[in-house]
Short mmCIF file of C-alpha atoms and ligand atoms in Angstrom, two decimals:
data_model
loop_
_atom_site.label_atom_id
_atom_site.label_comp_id
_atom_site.label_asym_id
_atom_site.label_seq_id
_atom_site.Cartn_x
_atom_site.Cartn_y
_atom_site.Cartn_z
CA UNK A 1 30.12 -14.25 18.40
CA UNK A 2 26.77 -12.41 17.46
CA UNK A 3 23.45 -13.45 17.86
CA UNK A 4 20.07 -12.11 16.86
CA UNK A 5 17.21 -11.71 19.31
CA UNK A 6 13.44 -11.83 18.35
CA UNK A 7 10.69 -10.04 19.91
CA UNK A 8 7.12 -11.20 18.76
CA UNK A 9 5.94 -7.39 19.38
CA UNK A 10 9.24 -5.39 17.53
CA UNK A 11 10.80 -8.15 15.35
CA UNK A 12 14.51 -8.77 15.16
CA UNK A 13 16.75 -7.37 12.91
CA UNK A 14 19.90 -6.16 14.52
CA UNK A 15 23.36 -8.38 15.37
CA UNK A 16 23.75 -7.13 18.48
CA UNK A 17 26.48 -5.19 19.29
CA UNK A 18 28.71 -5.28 15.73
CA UNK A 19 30.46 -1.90 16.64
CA UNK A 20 28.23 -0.43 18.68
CA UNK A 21 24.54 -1.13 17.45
CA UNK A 22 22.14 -0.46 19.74
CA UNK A 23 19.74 -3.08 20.74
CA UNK A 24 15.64 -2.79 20.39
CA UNK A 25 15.09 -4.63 23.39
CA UNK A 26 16.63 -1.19 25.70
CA UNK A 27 13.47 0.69 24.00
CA UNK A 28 10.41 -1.65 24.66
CA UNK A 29 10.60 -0.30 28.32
CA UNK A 30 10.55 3.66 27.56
CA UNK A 31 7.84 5.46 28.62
CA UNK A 32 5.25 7.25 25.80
CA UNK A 33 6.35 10.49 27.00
CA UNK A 34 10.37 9.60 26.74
CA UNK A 35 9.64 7.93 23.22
CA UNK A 36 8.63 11.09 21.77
CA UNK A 37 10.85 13.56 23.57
CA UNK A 38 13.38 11.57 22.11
CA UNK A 39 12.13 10.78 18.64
CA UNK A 40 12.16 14.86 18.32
CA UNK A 41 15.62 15.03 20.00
CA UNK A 42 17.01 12.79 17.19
CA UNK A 43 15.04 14.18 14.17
CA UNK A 44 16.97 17.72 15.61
CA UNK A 45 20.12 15.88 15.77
CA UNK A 46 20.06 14.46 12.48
CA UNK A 47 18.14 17.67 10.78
CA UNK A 48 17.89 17.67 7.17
CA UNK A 49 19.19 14.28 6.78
CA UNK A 50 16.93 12.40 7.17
CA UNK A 51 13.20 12.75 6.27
CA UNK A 52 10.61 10.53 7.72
CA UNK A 53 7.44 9.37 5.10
CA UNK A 54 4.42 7.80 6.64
CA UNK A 55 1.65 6.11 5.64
CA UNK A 56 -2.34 7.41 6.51
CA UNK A 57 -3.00 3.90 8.13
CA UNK A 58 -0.02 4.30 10.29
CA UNK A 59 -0.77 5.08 14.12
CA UNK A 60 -1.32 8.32 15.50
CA UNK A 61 1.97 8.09 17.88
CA UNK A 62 3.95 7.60 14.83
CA UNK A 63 2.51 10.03 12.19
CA UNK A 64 2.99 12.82 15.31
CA UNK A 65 6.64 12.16 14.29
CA UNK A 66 6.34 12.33 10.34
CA UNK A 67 7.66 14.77 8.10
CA UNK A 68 5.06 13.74 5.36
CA UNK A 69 2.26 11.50 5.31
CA UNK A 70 0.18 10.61 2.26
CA UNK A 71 -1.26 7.84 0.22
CA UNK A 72 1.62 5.27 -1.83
CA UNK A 73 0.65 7.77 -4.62
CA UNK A 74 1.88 10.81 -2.72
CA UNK A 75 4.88 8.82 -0.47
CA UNK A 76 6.44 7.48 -3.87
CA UNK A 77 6.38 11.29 -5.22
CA UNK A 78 7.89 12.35 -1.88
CA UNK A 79 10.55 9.63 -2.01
CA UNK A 80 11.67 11.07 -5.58
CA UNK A 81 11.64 14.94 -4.27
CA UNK A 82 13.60 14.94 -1.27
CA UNK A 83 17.53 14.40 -2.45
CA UNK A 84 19.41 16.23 0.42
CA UNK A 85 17.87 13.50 2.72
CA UNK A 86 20.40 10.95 3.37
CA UNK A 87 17.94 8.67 4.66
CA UNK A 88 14.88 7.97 4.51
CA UNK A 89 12.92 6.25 7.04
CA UNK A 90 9.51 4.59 5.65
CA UNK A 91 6.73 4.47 8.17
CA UNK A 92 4.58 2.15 6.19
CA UNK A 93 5.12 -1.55 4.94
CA UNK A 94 7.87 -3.10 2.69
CA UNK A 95 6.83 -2.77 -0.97
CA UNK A 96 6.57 1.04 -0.24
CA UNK A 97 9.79 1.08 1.32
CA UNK A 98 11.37 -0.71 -1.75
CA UNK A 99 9.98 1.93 -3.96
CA UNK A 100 11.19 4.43 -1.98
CA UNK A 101 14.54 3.05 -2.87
CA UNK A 102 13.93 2.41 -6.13
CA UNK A 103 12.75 6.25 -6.63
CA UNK A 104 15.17 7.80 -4.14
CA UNK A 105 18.95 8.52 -5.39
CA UNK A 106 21.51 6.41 -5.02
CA UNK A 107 23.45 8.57 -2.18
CA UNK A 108 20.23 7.63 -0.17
CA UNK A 109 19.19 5.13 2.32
CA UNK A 110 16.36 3.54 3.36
CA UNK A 111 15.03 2.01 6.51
CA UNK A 112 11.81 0.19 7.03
CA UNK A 113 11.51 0.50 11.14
CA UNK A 114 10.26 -3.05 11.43
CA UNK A 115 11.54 -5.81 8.82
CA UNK A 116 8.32 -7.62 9.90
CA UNK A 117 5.77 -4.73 8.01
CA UNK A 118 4.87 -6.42 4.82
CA UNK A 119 1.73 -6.86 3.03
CA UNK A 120 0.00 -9.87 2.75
CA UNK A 121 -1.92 -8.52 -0.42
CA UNK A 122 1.83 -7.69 -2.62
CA UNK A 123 2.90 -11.66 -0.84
CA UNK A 124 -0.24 -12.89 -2.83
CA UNK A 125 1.87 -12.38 -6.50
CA UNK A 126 5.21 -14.14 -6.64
CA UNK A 127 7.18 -13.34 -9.56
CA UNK A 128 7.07 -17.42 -10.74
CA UNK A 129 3.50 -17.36 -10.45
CA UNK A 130 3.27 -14.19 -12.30
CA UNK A 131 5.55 -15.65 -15.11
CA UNK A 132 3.73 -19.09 -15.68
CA UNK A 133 0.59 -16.94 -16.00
CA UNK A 134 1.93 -14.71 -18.71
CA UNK A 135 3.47 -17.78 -20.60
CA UNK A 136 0.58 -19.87 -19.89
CA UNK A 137 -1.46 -16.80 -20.94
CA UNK A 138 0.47 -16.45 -24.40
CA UNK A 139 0.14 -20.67 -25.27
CA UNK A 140 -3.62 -19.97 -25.08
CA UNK A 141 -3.12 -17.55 -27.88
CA UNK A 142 -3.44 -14.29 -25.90
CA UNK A 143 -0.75 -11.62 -27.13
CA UNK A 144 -2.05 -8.54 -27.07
CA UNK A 145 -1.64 -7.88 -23.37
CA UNK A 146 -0.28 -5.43 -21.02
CA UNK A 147 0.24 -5.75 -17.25
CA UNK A 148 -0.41 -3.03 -14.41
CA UNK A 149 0.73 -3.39 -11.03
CA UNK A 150 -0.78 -2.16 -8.70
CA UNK A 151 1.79 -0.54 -5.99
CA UNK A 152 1.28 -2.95 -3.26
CA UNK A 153 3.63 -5.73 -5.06
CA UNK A 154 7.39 -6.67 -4.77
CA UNK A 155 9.92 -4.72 -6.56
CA UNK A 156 9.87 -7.92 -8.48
CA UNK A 157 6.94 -7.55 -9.99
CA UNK A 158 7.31 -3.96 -10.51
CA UNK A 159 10.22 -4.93 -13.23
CA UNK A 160 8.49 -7.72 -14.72
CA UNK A 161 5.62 -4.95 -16.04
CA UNK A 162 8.55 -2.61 -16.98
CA UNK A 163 10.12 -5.12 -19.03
CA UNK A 164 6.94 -5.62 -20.77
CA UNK A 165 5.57 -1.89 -21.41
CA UNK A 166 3.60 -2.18 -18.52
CA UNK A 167 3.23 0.52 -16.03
CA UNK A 168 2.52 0.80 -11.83
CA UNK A 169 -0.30 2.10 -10.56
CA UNK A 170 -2.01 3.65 -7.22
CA UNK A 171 -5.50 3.32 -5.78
CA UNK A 172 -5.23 7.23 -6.44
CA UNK A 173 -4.76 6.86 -10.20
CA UNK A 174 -5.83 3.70 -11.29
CA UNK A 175 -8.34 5.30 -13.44
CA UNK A 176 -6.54 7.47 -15.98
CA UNK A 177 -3.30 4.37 -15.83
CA UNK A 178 -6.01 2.15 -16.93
CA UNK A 179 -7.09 4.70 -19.94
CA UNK A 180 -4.06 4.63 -20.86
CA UNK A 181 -2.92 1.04 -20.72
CA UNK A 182 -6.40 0.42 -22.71
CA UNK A 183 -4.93 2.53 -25.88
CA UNK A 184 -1.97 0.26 -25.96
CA UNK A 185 -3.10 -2.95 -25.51
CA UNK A 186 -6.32 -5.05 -26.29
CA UNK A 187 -6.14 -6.65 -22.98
CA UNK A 188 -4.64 -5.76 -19.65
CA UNK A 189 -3.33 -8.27 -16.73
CA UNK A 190 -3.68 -7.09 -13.22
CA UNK A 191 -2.09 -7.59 -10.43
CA UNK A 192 -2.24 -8.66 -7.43
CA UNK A 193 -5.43 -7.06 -6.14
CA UNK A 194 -8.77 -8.42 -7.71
CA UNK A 195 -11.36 -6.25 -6.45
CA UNK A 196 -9.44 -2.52 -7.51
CA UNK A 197 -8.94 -4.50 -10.71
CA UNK A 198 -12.82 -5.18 -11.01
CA UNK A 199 -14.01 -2.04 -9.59
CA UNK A 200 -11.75 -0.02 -12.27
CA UNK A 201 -12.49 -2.10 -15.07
CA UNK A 202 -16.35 -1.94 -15.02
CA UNK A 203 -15.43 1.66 -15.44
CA UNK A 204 -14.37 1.68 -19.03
CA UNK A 205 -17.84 -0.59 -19.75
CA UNK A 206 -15.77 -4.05 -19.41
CA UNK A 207 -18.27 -6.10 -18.52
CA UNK A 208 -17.73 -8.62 -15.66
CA UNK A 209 -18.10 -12.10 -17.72
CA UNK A 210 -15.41 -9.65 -19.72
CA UNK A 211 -13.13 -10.44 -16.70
CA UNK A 212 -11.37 -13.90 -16.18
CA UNK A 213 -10.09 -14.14 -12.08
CA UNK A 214 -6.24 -15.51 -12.12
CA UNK A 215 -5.54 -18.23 -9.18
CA UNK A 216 -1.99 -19.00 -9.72
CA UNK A 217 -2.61 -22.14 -7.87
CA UNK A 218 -4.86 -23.85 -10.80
CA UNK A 219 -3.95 -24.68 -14.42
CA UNK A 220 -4.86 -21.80 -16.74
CA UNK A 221 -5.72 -19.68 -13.45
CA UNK A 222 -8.84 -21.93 -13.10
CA UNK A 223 -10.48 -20.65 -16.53
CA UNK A 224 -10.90 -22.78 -19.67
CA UNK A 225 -9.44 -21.66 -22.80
CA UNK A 226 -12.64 -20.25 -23.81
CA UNK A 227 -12.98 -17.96 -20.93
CA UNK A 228 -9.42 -16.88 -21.29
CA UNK A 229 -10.04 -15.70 -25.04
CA UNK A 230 -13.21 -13.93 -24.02
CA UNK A 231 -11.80 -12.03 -21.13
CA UNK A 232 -10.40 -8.48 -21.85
CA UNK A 233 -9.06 -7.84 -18.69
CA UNK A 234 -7.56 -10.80 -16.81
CA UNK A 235 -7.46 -10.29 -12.45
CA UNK A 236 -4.91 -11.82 -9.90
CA UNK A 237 -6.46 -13.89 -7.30
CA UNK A 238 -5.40 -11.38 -4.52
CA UNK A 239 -7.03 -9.30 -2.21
CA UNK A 240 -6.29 -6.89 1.33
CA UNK A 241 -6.57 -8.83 4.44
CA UNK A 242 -8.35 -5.73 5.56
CA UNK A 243 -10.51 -4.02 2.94
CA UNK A 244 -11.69 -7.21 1.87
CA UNK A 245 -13.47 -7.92 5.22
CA UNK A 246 -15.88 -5.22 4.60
CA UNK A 247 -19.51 -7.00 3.02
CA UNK A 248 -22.52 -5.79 1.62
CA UNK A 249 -24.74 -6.27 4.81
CA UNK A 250 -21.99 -4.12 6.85
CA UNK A 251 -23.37 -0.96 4.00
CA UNK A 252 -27.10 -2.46 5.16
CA UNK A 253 -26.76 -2.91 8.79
CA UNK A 254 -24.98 1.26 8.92
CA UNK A 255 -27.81 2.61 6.84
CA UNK A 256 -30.84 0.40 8.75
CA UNK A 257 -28.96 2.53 12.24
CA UNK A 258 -28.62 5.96 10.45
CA UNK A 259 -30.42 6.55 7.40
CA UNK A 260 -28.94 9.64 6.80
CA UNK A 261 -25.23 8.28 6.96
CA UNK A 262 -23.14 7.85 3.63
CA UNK A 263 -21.11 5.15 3.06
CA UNK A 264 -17.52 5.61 1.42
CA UNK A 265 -14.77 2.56 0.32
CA UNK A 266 -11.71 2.85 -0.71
CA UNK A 267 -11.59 0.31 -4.61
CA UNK A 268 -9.90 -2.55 -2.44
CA UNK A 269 -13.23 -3.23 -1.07
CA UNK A 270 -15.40 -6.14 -3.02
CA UNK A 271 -17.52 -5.04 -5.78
CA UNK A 272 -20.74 -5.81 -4.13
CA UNK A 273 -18.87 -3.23 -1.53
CA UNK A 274 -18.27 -0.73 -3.94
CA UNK A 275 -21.51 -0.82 -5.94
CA UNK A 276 -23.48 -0.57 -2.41
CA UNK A 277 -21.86 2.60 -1.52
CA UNK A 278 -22.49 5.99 -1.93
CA UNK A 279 -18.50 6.97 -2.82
CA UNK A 280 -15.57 5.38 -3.28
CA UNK A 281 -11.81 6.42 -3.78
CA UNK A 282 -8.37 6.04 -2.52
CA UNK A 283 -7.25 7.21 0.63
CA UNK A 284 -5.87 10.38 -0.55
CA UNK A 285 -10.10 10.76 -1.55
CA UNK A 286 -11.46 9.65 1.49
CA UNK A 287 -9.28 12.42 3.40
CA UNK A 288 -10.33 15.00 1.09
CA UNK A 289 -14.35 14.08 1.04
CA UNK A 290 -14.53 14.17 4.35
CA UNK A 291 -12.50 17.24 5.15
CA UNK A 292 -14.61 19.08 2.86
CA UNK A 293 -18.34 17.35 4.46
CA UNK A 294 -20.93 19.61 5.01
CA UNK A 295 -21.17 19.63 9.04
CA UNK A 296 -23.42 17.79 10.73
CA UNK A 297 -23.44 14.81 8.11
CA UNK A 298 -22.79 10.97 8.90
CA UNK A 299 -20.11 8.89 7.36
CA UNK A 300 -19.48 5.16 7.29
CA UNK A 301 -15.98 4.26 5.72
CA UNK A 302 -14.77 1.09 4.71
CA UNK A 303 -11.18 1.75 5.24
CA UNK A 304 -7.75 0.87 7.90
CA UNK A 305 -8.94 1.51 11.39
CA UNK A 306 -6.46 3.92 12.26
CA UNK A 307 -7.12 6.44 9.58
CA UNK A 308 -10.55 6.44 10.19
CA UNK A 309 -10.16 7.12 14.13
CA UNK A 310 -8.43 9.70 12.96
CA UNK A 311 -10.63 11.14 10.54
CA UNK A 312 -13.31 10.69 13.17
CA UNK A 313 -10.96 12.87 15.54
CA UNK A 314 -10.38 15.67 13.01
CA UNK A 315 -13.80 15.87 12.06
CA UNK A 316 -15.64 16.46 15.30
CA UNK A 317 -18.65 18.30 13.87
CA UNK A 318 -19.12 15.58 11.67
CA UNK A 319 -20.30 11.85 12.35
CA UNK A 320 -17.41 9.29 11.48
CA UNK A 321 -17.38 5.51 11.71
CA UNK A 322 -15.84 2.55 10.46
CA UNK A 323 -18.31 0.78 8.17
CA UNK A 324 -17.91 -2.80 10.28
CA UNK A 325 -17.71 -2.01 14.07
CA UNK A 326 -15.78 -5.42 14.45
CA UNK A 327 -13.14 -4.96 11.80
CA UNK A 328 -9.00 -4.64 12.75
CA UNK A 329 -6.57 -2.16 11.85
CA UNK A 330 -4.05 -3.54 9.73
CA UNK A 331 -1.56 -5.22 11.38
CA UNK A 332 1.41 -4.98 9.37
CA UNK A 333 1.05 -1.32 8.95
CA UNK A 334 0.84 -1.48 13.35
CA UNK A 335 4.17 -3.24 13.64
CA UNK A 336 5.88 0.03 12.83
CA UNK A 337 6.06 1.94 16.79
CA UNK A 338 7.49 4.86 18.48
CA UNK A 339 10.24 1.90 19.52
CA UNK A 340 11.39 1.08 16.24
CA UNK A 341 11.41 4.32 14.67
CA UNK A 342 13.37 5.50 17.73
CA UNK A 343 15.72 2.62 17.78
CA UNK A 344 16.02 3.63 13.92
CA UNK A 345 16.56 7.02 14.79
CA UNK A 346 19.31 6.80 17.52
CA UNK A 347 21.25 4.45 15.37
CA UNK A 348 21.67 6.87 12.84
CA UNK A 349 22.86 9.30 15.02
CA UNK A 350 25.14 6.83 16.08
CA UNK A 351 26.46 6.44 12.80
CA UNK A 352 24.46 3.03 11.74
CA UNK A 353 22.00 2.13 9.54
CA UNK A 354 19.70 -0.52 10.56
CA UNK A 355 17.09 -2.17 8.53
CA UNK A 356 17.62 -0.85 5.08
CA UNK A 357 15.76 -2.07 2.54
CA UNK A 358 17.64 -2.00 -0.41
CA UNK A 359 16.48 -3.43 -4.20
CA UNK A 360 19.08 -5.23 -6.25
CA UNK A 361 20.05 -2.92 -9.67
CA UNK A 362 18.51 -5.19 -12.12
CA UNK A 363 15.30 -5.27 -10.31
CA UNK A 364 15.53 -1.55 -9.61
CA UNK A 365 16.08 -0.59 -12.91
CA UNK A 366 13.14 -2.77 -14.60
CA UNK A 367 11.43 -1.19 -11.27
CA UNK A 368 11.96 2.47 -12.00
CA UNK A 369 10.92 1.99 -16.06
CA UNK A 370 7.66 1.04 -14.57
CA UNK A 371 7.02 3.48 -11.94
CA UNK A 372 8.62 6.15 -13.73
CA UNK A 373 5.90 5.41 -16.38
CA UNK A 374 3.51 6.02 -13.91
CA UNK A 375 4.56 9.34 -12.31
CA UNK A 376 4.91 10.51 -16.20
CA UNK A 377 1.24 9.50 -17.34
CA UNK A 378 0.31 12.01 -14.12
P1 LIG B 401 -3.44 3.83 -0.97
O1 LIG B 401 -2.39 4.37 -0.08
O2 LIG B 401 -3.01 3.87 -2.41
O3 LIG B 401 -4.79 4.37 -0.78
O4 LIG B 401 -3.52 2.25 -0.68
C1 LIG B 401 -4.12 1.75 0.43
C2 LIG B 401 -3.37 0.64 1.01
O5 LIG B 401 -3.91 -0.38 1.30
C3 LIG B 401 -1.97 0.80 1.23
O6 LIG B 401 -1.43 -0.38 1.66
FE1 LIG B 402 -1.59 -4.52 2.54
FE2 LIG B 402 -4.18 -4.10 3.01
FE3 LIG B 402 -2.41 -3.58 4.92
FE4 LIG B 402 -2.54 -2.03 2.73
S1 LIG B 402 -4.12 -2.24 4.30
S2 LIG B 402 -0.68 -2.85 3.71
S3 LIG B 402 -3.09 -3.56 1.17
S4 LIG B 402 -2.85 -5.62 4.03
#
């Protein structure tokens, strides 16, 4: 008989022993040192393929070990251009590793590390919710409408804007997506994240009382009818558990200790965020602005703990800080660990493939139409 054995640290996942698997639990005990030496023994091993993608908010002891990090913008574009990889293991969370199998070939596997690494942001916009709003949407005489994604959402939602014309986008290229969506459509639903919704439509001059806010859990999103037919651009109630910590006195209490220091978001941040700061941009950005800093200058960022540590690392001739000294890292993005990616690792050596995250066709293909729009528009 098989059973399956749950760690609150390195969830679950395997049946132990079906032919062989090995077990998580043997790898919670290994030192730092024999983690690594043998995360580089089994990358050798396996060679070409397998390819390991990881995420900038992922921790320093696991992006030692990746063959690519980037933004979801630059992972999803690595997931498509990487075919002799049999497998590909996602450091990151679970809607990127579902487009990673949505993008990847069908010969090619993919393993999210840690079942447990979701996002609670892509969990705010079930696909239910998501359809009552679009029918409820269209009773209140609202037809001209086109819905975005944005990339941290199931692969469920993903297919529900590709059936409808709609497209995916990043943090990196919400911007021109947006341009684009606004030549097609009168009106554009977004989803799930509010504030990159907000903070890219007041770009194009749509003014906020142009915006009606979506909470699935109320009738008609909590908007009358004549809110609804004013809005242009309509904005799921959903937000990051980490971006949207960061507050407008957090910009006021960095500047009031260094009046020199800039302060730069990334668009998940609140409005009141984003219009406080100096910059703002995705990830990807925030690397690059940085990086490129004249020295000596000060830098608050509202961003994931562990990517600004390390930007603060990199950058020694520069000042680097997290814009609120008591915010978290994020702690689905943490749950992936030298453990699990070794424990990934050796069982593909051994011939097994644990934790794959695999989309079913219909969503894929509805999936890919969108996404696929999206790496075209680029
Ligand atoms: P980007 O990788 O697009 O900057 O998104 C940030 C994020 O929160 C990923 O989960
Ligand atoms: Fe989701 Fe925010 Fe974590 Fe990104 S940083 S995975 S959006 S909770």
């Amino acid at each position: 008989m098989s059973s399956t054995i749950a760690s609150p640290a390195l969830t679950p996942q395997v049946t132990l022993n079906p032919g062989g698997v090995k077990k998580i639990q043997d790898y919670l005990t290994l030192s730092e040192q024999q983690l690594a030496d043998r995360i580089e023994q089994a990358r050798h091993q396996l060679g070409d393929r397998v390819v390991i993608l990881g995420h900038h908010y992922q921790r320093d002891d696991v992006v030692a070990h990746a063959d690519f990090t980037g933004d979801s913008f630059k992972l999803a574009q690595q997931a498509k251009t990487r075919p002799n990889a049999e497998t590909i293991i996602f450091a990151g969370v679970h809607f990127m590793a579902e487009s990673a199998d949505i993008l990847s070939g069908a010969h090619q596997k993919v393993i999210l590390p840690d079942l447990a690494a979701g996002c609670s942001m892509a969990d705010m916009a079930g696909l239910e919710q998501v359809e009552s709003a679009w029918e409820q949407l269209a009773d209140s005489g609202i037809t001209s409408l086109l819905p975005i994604t944005y990339m941290n959402s199931s692969a469920a939602i993903k297919a529900f804007c590709g059936q409808r014309d709609g497209v995916v986008c990043t943090s990196s290229n919400a911007v021109p997506l947006f341009d684009w969506a606004l030549k097609q459509q009168e009106r554009l639903f977004f989803f799930p994240d509010e504030h990159l919704g907000r903070n890219t439509g007041v770009k194009f001059g749509i003014g906020l009382d142009e915006m009606a806010v979506w909470d699935p859990r109320l009738p008609l999103g909590g908007n009358t009818v004549e809110q609804i037919q004013k809005a242009r651009l309509y904005l799921w109630k959903g937000f990051c558990s980490v971006h949207g910590r960061f507050l407008p006195r957090h910009v006021d209490d960095r500047r009031a200790e260094h009046p020199d220091l800039k302060v730069l978001v990334h668009p998940e941040c609140r409005y009141e965020v984003v219009v406080k700061s100096d910059l703002h941009g995705s990830t990807e950005y925030i690397i690059k602005t940085i990086k490129e800093a004249p020295v000596g200058s000060e830098w608050a960022v509202g961003t994931e703990l562990n990517l600004v540590n390390r930007l603060a690392k990199q950058n020694p001739d520069k000042f680097v800080t997290l814009l609120a000294p008591d915010l978290c890292m994020c702690a689905t993005m943490f749950r992936i660990s030298p453990e699990n990616l070794l424990w990934s690792l050796e069982n593909l050596v051994a011939g097994h493939v644990v934790n794959q995250i695999k989309v079913d066709d219909e969503t894929a293909k509805w999936a890919l139409v969108a996404l696929d729009r999206m790496l075209d528009l680029q």
